[in-house]
Coordinates of C-alpha atoms in Angstrom, one line a residue:
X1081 CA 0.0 0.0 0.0
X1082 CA 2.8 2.6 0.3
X1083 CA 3.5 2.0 -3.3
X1084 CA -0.3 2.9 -3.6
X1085 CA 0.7 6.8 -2.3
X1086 CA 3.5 7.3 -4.9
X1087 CA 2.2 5.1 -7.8
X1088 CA 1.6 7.0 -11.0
X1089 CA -1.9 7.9 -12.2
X1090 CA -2.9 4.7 -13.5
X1091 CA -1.5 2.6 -10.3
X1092 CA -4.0 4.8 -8.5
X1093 CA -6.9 4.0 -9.8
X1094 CA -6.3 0.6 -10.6
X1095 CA -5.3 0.4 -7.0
X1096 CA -9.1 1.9 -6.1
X1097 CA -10.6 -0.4 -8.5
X1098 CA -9.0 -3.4 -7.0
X1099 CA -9.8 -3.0 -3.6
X1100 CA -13.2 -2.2 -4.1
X1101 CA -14.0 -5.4 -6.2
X1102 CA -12.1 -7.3 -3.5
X1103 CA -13.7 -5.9 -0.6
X1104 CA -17.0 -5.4 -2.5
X1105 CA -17.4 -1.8 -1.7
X1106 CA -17.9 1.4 -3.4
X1107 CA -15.2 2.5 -4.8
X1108 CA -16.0 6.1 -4.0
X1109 CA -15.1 4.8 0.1
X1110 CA -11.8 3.9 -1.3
X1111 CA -11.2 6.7 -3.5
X1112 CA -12.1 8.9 -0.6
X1113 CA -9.9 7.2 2.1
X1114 CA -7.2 7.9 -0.2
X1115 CA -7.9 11.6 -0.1
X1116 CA -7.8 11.7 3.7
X1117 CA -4.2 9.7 3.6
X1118 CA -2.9 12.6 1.1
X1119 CA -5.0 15.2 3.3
X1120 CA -3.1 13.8 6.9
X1121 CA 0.0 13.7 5.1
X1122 CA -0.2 17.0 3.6
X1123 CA -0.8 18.6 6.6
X1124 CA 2.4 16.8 8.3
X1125 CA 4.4 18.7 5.6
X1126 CA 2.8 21.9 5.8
X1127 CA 1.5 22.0 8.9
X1128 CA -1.7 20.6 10.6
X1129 CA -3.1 23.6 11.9
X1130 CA -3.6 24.4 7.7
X1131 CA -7.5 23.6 6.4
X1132 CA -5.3 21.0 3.6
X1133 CA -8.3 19.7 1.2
X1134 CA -7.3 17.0 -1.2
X1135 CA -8.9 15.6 -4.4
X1136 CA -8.3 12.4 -6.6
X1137 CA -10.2 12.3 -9.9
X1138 CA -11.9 8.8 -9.8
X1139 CA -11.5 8.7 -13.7
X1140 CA -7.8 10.0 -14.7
X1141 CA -5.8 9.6 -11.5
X1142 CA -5.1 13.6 -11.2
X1143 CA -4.4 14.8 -7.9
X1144 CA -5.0 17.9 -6.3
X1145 CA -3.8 19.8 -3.2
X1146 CA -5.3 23.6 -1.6
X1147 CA -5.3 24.8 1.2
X1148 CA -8.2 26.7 2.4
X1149 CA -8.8 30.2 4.2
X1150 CA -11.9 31.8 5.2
X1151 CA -12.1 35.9 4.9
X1152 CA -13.1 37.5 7.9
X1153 CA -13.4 40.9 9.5
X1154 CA -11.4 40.3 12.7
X1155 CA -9.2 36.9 12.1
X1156 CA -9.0 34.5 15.6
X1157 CA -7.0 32.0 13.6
X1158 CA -4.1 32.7 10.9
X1159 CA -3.8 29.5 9.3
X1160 CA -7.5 29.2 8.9
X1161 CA -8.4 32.6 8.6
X1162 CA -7.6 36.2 6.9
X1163 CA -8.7 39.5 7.0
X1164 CA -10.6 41.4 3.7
X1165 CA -7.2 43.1 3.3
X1166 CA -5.0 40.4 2.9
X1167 CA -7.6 38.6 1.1
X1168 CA -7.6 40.9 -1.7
X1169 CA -4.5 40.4 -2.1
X1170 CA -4.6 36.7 -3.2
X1171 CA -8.2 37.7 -4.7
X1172 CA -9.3 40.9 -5.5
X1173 CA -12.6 40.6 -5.2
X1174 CA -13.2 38.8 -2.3
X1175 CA -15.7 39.6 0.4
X1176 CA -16.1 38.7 4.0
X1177 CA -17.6 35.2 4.1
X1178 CA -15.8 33.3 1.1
X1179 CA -13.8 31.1 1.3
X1180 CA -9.7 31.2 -1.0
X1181 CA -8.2 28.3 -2.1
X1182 CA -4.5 28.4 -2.7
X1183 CA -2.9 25.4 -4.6
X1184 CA -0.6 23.2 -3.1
X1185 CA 2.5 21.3 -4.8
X1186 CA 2.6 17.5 -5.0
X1187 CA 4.6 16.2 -2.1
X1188 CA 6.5 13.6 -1.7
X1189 CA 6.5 10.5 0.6
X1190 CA 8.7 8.9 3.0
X1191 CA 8.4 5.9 4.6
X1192 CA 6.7 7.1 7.9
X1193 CA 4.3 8.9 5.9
X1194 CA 3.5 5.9 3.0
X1195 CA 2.9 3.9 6.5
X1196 CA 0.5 6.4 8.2
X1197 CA -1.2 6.8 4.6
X1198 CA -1.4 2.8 4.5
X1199 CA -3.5 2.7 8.0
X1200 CA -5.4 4.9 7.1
X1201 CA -7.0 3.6 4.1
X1202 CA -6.9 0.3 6.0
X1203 CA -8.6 1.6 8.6
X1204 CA -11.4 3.3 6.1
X1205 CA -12.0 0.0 3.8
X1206 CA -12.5 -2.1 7.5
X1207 CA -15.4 0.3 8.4
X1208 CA -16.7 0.8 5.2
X1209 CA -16.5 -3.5 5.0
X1210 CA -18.1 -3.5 8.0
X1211 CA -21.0 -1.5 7.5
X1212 CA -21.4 -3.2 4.3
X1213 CA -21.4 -6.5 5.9
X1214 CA -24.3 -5.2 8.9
X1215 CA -25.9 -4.0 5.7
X1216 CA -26.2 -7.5 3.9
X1217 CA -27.3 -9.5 7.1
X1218 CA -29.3 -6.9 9.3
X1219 CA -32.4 -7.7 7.2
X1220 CA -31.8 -11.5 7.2
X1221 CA -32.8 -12.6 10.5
X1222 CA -35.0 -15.5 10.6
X1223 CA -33.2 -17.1 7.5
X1224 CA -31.3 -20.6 6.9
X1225 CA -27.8 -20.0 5.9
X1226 CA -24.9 -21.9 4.9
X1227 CA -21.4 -21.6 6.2
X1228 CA -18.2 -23.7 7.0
X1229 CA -16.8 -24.1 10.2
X1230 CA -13.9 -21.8 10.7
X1231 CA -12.8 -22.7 14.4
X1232 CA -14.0 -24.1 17.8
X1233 CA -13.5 -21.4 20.5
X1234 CA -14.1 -21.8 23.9
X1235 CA -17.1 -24.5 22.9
X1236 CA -18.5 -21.6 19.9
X1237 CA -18.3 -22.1 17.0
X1238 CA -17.3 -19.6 14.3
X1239 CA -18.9 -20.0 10.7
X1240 CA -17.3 -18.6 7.5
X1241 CA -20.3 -17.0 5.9
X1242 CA -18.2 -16.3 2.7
X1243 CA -18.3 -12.3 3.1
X1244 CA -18.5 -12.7 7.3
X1245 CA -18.6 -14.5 10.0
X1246 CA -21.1 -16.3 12.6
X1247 CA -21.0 -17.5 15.6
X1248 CA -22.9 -20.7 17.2
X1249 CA -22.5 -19.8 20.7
X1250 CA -22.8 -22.9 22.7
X1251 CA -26.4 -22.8 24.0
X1252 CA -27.6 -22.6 20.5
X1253 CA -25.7 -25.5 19.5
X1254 CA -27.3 -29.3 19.3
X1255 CA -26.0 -31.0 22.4
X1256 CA -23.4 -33.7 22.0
X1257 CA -23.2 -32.5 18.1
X1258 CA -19.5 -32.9 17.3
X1259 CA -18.4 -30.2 14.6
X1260 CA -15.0 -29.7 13.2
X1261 CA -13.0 -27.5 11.3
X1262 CA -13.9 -26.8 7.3
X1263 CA -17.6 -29.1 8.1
X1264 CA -20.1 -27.5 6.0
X1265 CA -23.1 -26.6 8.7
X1266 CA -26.6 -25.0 7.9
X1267 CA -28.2 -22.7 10.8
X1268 CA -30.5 -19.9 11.9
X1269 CA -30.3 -16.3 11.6
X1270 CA -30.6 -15.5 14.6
X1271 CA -29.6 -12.0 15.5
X1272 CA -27.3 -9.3 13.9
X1273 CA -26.2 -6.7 15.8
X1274 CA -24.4 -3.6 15.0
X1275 CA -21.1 -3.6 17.3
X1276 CA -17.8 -0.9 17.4
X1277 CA -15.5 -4.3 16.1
X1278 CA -18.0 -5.1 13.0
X1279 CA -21.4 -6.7 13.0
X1280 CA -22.1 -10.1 15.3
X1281 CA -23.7 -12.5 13.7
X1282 CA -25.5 -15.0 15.7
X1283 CA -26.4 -18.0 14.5
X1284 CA -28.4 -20.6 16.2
X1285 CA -29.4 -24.4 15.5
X1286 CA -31.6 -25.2 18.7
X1287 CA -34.3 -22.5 18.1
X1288 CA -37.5 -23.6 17.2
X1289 CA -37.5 -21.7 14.2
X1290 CA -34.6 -23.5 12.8
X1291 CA -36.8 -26.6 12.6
X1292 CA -39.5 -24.2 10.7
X1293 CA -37.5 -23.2 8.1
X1294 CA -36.1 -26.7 7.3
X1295 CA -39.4 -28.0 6.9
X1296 CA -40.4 -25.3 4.8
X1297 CA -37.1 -25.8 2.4
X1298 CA -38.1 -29.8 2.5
X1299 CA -42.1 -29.3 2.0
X1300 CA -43.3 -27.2 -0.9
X1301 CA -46.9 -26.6 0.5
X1302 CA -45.2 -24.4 3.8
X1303 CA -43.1 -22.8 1.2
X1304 CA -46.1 -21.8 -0.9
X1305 CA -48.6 -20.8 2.2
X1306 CA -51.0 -23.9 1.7
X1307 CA -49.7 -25.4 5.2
X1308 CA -48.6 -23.6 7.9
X1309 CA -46.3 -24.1 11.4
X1310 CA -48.7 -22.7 13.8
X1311 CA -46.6 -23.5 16.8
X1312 CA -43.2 -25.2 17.6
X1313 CA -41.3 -26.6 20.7
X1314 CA -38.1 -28.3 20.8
X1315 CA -35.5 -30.4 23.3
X1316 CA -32.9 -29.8 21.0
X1317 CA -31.2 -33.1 19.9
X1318 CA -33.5 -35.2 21.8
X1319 CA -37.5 -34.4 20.8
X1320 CA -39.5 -31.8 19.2
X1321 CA -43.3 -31.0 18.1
X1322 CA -44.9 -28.9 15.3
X1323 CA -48.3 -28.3 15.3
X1324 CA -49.7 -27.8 11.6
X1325 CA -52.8 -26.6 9.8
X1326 CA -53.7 -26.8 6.0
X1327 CA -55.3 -23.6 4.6
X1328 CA -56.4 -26.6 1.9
X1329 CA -59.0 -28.9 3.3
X1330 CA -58.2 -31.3 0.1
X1331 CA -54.4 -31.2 2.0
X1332 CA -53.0 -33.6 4.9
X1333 CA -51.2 -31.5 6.9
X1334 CA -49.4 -33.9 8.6
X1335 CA -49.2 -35.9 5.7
X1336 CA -47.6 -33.4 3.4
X1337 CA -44.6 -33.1 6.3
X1338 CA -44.1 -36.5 7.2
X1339 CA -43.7 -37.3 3.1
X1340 CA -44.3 -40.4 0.7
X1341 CA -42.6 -42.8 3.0
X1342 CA -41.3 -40.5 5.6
X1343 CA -38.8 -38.9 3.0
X1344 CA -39.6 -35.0 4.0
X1345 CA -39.5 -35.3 8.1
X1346 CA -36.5 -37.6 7.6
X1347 CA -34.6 -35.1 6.1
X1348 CA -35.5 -32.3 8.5
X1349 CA -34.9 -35.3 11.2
X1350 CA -30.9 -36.3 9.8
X1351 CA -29.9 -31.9 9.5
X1352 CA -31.3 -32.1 13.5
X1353 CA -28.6 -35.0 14.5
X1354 CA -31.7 -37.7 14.4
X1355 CA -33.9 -35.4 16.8
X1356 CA -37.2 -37.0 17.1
X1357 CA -39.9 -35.6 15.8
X1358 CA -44.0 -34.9 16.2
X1359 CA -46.2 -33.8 14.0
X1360 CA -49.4 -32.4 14.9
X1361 CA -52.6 -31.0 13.6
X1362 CA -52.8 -27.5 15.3
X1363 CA -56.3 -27.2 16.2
X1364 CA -58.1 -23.0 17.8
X1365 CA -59.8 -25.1 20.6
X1366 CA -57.3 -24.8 23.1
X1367 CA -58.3 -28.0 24.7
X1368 CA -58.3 -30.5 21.4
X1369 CA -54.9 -28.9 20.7
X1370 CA -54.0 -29.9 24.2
X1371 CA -55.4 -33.5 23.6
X1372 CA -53.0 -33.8 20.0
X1373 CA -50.0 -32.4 21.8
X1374 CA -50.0 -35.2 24.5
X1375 CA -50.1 -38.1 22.2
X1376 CA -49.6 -40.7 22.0
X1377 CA -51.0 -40.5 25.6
X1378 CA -54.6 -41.0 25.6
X1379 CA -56.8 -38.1 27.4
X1380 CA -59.5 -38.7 29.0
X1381 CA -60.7 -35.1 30.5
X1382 CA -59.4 -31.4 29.8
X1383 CA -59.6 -28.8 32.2
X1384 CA -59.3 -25.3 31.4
X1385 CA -58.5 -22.3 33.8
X1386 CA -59.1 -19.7 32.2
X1387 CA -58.2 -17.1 35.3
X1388 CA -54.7 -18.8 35.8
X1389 CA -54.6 -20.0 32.4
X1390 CA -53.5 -23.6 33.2
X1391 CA -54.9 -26.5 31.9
X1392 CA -56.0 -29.6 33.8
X1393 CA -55.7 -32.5 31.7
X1394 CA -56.4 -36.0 33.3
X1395 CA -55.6 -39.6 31.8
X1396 CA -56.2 -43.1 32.8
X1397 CA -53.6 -44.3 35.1
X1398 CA -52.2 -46.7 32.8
X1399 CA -51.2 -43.6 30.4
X1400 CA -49.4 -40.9 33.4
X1401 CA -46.1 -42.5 32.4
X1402 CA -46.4 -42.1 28.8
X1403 CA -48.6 -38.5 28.9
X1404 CA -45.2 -37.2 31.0
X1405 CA -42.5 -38.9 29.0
X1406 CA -38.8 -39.5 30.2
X1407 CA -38.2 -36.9 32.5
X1408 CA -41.1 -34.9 32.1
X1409 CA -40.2 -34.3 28.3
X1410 CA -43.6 -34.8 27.2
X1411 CA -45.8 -32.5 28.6
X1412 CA -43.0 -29.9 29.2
X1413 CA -42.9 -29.4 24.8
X1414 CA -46.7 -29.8 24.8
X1415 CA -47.0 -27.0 27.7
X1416 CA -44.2 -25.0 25.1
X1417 CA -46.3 -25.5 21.8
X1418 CA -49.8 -24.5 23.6
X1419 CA -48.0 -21.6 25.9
X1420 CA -50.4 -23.2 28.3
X1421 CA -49.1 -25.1 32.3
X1422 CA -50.2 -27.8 31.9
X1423 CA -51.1 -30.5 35.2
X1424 CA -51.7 -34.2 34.4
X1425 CA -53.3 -36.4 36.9
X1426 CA -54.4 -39.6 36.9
X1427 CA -58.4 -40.7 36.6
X1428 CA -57.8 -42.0 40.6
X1429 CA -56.2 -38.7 41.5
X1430 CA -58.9 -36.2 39.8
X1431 CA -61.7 -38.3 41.6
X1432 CA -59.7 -38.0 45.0
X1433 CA -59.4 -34.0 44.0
X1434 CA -62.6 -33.4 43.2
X1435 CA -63.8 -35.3 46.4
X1436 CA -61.8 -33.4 48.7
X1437 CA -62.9 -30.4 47.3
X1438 CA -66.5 -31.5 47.8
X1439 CA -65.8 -32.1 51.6
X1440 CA -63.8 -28.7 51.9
X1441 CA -66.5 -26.7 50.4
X1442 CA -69.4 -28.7 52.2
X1443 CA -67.3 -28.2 55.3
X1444 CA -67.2 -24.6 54.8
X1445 CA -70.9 -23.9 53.6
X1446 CA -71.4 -25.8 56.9
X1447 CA -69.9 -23.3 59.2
X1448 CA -70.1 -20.0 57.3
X1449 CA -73.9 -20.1 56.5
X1450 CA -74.6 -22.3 59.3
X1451 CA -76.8 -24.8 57.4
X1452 CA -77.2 -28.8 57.7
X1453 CA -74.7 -31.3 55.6
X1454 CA -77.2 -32.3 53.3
X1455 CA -77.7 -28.3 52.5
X1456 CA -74.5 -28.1 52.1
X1457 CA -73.4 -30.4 49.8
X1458 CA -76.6 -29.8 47.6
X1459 CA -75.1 -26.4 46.8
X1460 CA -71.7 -28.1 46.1
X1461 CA -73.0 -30.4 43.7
X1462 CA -74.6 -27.4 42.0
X1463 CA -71.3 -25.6 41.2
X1464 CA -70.6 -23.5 43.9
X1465 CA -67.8 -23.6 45.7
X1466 CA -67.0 -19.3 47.0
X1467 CA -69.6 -17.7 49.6
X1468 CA -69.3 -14.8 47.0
X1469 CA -71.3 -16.8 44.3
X1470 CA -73.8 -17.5 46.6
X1471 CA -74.4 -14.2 48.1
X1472 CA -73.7 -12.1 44.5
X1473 CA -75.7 -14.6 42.0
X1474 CA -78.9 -14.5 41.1
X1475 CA -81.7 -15.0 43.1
X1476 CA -83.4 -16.6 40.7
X1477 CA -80.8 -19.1 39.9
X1478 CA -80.3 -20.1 43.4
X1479 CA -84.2 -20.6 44.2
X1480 CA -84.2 -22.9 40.9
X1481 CA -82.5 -25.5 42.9
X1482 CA -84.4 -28.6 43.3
X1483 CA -85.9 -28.4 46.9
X1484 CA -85.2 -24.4 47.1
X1485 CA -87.5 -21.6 47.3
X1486 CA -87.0 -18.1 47.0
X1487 CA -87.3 -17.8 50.9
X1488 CA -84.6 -20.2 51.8
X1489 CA -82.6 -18.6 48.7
X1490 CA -83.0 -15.1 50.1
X1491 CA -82.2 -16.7 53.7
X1492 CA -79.0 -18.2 51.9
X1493 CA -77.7 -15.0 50.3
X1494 CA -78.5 -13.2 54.0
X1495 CA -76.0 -15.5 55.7
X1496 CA -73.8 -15.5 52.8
X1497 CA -73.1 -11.4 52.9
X1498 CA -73.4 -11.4 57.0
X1499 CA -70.7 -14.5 56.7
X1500 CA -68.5 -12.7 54.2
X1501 CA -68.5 -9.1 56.5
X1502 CA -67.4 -11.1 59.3
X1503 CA -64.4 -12.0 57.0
X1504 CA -63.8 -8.7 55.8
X1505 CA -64.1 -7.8 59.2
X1506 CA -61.5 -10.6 61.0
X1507 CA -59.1 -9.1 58.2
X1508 CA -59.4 -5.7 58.7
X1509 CA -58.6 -6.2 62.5
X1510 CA -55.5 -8.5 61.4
X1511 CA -54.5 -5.6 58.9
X1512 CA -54.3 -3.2 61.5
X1513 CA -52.7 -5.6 64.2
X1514 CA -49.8 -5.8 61.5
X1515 CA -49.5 -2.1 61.4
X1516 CA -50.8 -1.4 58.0
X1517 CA -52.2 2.3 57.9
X1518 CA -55.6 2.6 57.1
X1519 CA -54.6 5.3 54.1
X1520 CA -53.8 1.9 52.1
X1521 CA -57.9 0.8 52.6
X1522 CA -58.5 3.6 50.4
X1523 CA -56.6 2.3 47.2
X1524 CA -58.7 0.8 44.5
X1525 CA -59.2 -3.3 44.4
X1526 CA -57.9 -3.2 47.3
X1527 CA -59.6 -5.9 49.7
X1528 CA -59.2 -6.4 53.4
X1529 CA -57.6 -9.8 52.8
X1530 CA -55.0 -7.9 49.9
X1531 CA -54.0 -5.5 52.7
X1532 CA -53.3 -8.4 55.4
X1533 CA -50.8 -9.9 52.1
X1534 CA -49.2 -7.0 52.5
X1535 CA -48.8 -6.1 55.4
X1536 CA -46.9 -9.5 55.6
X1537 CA -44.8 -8.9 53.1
X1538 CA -43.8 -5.4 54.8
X1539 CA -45.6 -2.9 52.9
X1540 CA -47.9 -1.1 55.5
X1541 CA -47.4 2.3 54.3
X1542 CA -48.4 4.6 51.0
X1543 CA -44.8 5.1 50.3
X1544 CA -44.0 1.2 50.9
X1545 CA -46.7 0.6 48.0
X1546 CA -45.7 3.5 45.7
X1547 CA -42.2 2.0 46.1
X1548 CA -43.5 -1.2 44.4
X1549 CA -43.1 -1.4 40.4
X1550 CA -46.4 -3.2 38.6
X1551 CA -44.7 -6.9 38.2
X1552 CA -43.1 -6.7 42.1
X1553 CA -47.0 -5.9 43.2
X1554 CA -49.2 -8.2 40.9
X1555 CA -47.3 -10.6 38.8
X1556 CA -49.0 -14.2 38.6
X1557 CA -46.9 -16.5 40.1
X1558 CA -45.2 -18.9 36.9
X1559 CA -44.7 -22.7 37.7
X1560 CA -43.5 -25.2 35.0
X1561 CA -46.0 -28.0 33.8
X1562 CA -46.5 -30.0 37.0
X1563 CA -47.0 -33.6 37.0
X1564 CA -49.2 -35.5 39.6
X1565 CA -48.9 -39.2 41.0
X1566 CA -45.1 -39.5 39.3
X1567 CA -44.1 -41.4 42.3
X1568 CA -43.0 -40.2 46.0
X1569 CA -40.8 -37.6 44.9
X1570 CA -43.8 -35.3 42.5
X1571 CA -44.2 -33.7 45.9
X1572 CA -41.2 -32.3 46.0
X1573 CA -40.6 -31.2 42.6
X1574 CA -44.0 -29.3 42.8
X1575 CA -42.5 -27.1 45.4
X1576 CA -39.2 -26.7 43.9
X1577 CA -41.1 -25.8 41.0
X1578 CA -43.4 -23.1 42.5
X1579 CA -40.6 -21.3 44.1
X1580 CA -41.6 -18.1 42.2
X1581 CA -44.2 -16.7 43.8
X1582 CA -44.7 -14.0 41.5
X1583 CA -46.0 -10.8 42.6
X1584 CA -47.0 -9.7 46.3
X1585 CA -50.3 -9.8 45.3
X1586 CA -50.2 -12.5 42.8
X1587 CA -52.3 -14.9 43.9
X1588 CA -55.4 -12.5 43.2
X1589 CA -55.8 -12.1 39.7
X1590 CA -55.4 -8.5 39.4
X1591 CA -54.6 -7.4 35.6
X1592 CA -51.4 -5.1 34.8
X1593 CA -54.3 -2.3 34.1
X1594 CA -55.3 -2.8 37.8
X1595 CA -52.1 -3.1 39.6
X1596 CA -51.1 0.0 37.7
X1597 CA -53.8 2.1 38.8
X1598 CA -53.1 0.9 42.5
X1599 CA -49.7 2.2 42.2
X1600 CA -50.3 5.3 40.6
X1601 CA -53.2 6.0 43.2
X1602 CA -50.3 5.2 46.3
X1603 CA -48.2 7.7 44.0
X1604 CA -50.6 11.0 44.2
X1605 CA -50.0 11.8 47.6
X1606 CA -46.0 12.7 46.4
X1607 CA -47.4 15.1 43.8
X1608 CA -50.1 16.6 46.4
X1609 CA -47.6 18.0 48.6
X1610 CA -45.7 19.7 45.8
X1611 CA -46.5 23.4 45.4
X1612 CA -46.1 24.6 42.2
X1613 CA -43.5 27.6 42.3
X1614 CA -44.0 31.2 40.7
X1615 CA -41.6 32.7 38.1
X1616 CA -40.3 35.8 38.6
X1617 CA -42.3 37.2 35.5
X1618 CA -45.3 35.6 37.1
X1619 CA -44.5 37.5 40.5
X1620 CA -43.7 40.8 38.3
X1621 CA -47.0 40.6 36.0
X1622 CA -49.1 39.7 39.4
X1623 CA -47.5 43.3 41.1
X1624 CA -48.0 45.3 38.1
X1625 CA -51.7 44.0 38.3
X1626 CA -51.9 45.4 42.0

């Protein structure tokens, strides 16, 4: 490259011409990192507190060199500046505000100079590389690519892309896949991000979508929009599930991906290192997609809880082992492709459930309304199950009960409400026996029982709760997929599981909206007490009023 500052004409521009088609740039970035070599190294000769401008004709090679003053009335700089006077000199009719140009001669380079010259249109093509590179990839995320294996560092691997490089860090690599230098590897898009060093270009071959896109190069129906990948989960290397729909009614969805004699999921399964595949028929009822995702279990009832959005499913008790899979594989990639927790018991356990629950509620219908067993448990078997429904629903609805009338209905709803005070009651006096000010009573959705939750997490005051962010006050609590009757140890693994608790007030159901609004409301005392304060031309105007 120093041969490049003191090559003739031709050398120039051939010199542009090849480094652009090398580096695939524009050869106006090289042509222009040339100029601000000559430009530096002009301004070492003559000086660099001169304004040196340099230009190199793209077509014939012809450089130029001036250096630049600006006329001014009163000159704060003399290599940059000059007054009208001595202006007029070097142009007669120059005025304040133009700017002179006085030629330069060619100079000549020395070694220290060709070198500093060299970096710095080194330093100008690796940017403008660079940026070119982020250019090409930024708007490829998502996409299959090809690449070769260029080294193994620190368990990632780095991928020759052909014009840059990717990197498969280690978590988004296949477990116990074995790659080696020059191996020829196909992967995700996964994120491209614009960094000081050049772009990073993260590839990945455990996401989901990695699967998606191979079955879309292998099946001509996703490719075209007839079938579509509605939902994917993956144990990378060991099991996976898609859950497909046909936009075609005349099409097998499942069909078209598995292929004529397996050929189409078998070649998805052999780029995925033999990773077992499911494929599903992806169905808007939430609880016959949650049927299909547990196969080959067999399902024998489907829950759905809408409020904590989990979903009961029970099976025979010959099928628990098989519904959970080896380690709980099963139902952990059918809770990922629904997005729903899913809870399997057996047909013995959901019949011991729903007959404790029975005795519970009987129990407490029992004592809180103060009726006989038989009472009791007649309401029980007709849904209810909260002293809230009973005093808040209908009265009609209760008084259709076989045996009820709208006396012992209105008697029921009575006790109900008196029965439901006495608990609002009991908590407000264990809200204030924890300290909790009665300011906090006054916050919206706010219950008596709420306030006792807080007050035993520590927040008894307005500023404790305007403190809180919306997550830290009314996040539901999240649990992985939990799996009854698995032997002596499900217990435990339950309550390891359901270690976050979520929000202080989680357990409640609040929305986001809600928990907002609470905070906000625990906020407005801070603003209250702020006076706004007068301007001076506020205080002036008010006095010239007077």
């Amino acid at each position: 490259m120093a041969t490049a500052i003191s090559a003739n004409k031709a050398e120039l521009i051939a010199i542009a011409n090849s480094v652009a088609s090398e580096k695939m740039i524009d050869k106006a970035i090289v042509i222009e990192a040339m100029e601000d070599a000559i430009e530096r190294a002009a301004k070492n000769r003559y000086g660099v507190e001169n304004d040196i401008r340099a230009k190199l004709d793209p077509v014939t090679g012809d450089l130029r060199l001036w250096r630049v003053v600006e006329v001014v009335e009163a000159v704060d700089d003399y290599f940059k500046q000059v007054d009208i006077k001595g202006a007029q000199k070097l142009q007669k009719d120059a005025k304040v505000g133009d700017f002179i140009v006085d030629p330069l001669p060619p100079i000549e380079f020395g070694r220290i100079q060709a070198q500093a010259s060299k970096q710095i249109i080194f330093q100008k093509v690796r940017d403008a590389e660079r940026e070119r590179q982020f250019e090409e990839f930024k708007d490829r995320q998502g996409e299959i690519i090809t690449g070769v294996v260029k080294r193994v560092e620190f368990g990632h691997v780095v991928v020759d892309l052909g014009r840059a490089e990717g990197v498969i860090r280690r978590d988004a690599q296949i477990p116990r896949e074995v790659v080696r230098v020059g191996d020829r590897v196909r992967s995700l898009i996964l994120k491209v991000v614009r960094e000081t060093r050049g772009p990073q270009i993260f590839l990945s071959r455990a996401h989901p979508d990695f699967m998606k896109k191979l079955f879309a190069q292998e099946v001509p129906e996703i490719y075209d929009g007839i079938i579509e990948i509605k939902a994917a989960a993956r144990d990378p290397g060991s099991r996976a599930k898609i859950g497909v729909i046909s936009h075609d009614s005349s099409i097998d969805p499942v069909g078209a991906c598995v292929g004529m004699k397996g050929s189409r999921v078998q070649a998805v399964v052999q780029e995925m290192q033999g990773e077992k595949i499911d494929i599903i028929p992806w169905s808007p009822d939430t609880a016959t997609f949650v049927v299909n995702a547990l196969q080959p279990a067999n399902v024998a009832r489907v829950v759905i809880d809408e409020e904590d959005d989990r979903i009961e499913v029970v099976v025979p008790d010959d099928m628990l082992s098989l519904a959970i899979g080896r380690r709980g594989q099963n139902v952990r990639l059918a809770s990922q492709l629904t997005g729903k927790a899913i809870d399997i018991l057996t047909e013995t356990d959901s019949s011991e459930k729903r007959q404790q629950e029975f005795v519970t509620n009987s129990e407490m219908f029992q004592n809180e309304l103060d009726v006989d067993e038989t009472l009791a448990q007649l309401l029980v078997a007709e849904g209810f199950s909260q002293l809230e429904e009973v005093a808040y629903v209908e009265i009609d609805e209760l008084a259709s009960i076989e045996g009820f009338d709208d006396d012992l209905a209105g008697e029921l709803q009575s006790r109900a409400a008196e029965a439901l005070e006495r608990r609002e009651e009991a908590n407000r006096e264990a809200r204030r026996a924890l300290g909790v000010e009665d300011d906090l009573a006054t916050m919206p959705y706010l219950t008596e029982a709420m306030l006792v939750t807080l007050g035993k997490a520590g927040i008894k005051t307005l500023d404790d709760l305007a403190d809180l962010a919306t997550d830290e006050l009314v996040a539901k609590k999240r649990a992985e997929p939990r799996r009854r009757g698995d032997g002596p140890a499900a217990p435990q693994r339950d309550s390891a599981r359901e270690q976050d608790k979520g929000g202080v007030l989680g357990e409640y159901g609040l929305s986001d909206e809600q928990g907002n609004e609470i905070i906000m409301a625990a906020r407005a005392h801070w603003f209250a007490d702020e006076e706004p304060a007068s301007s001076g031309a506020e205080d002036a105007i008010a006095d010239s009023e007077q």
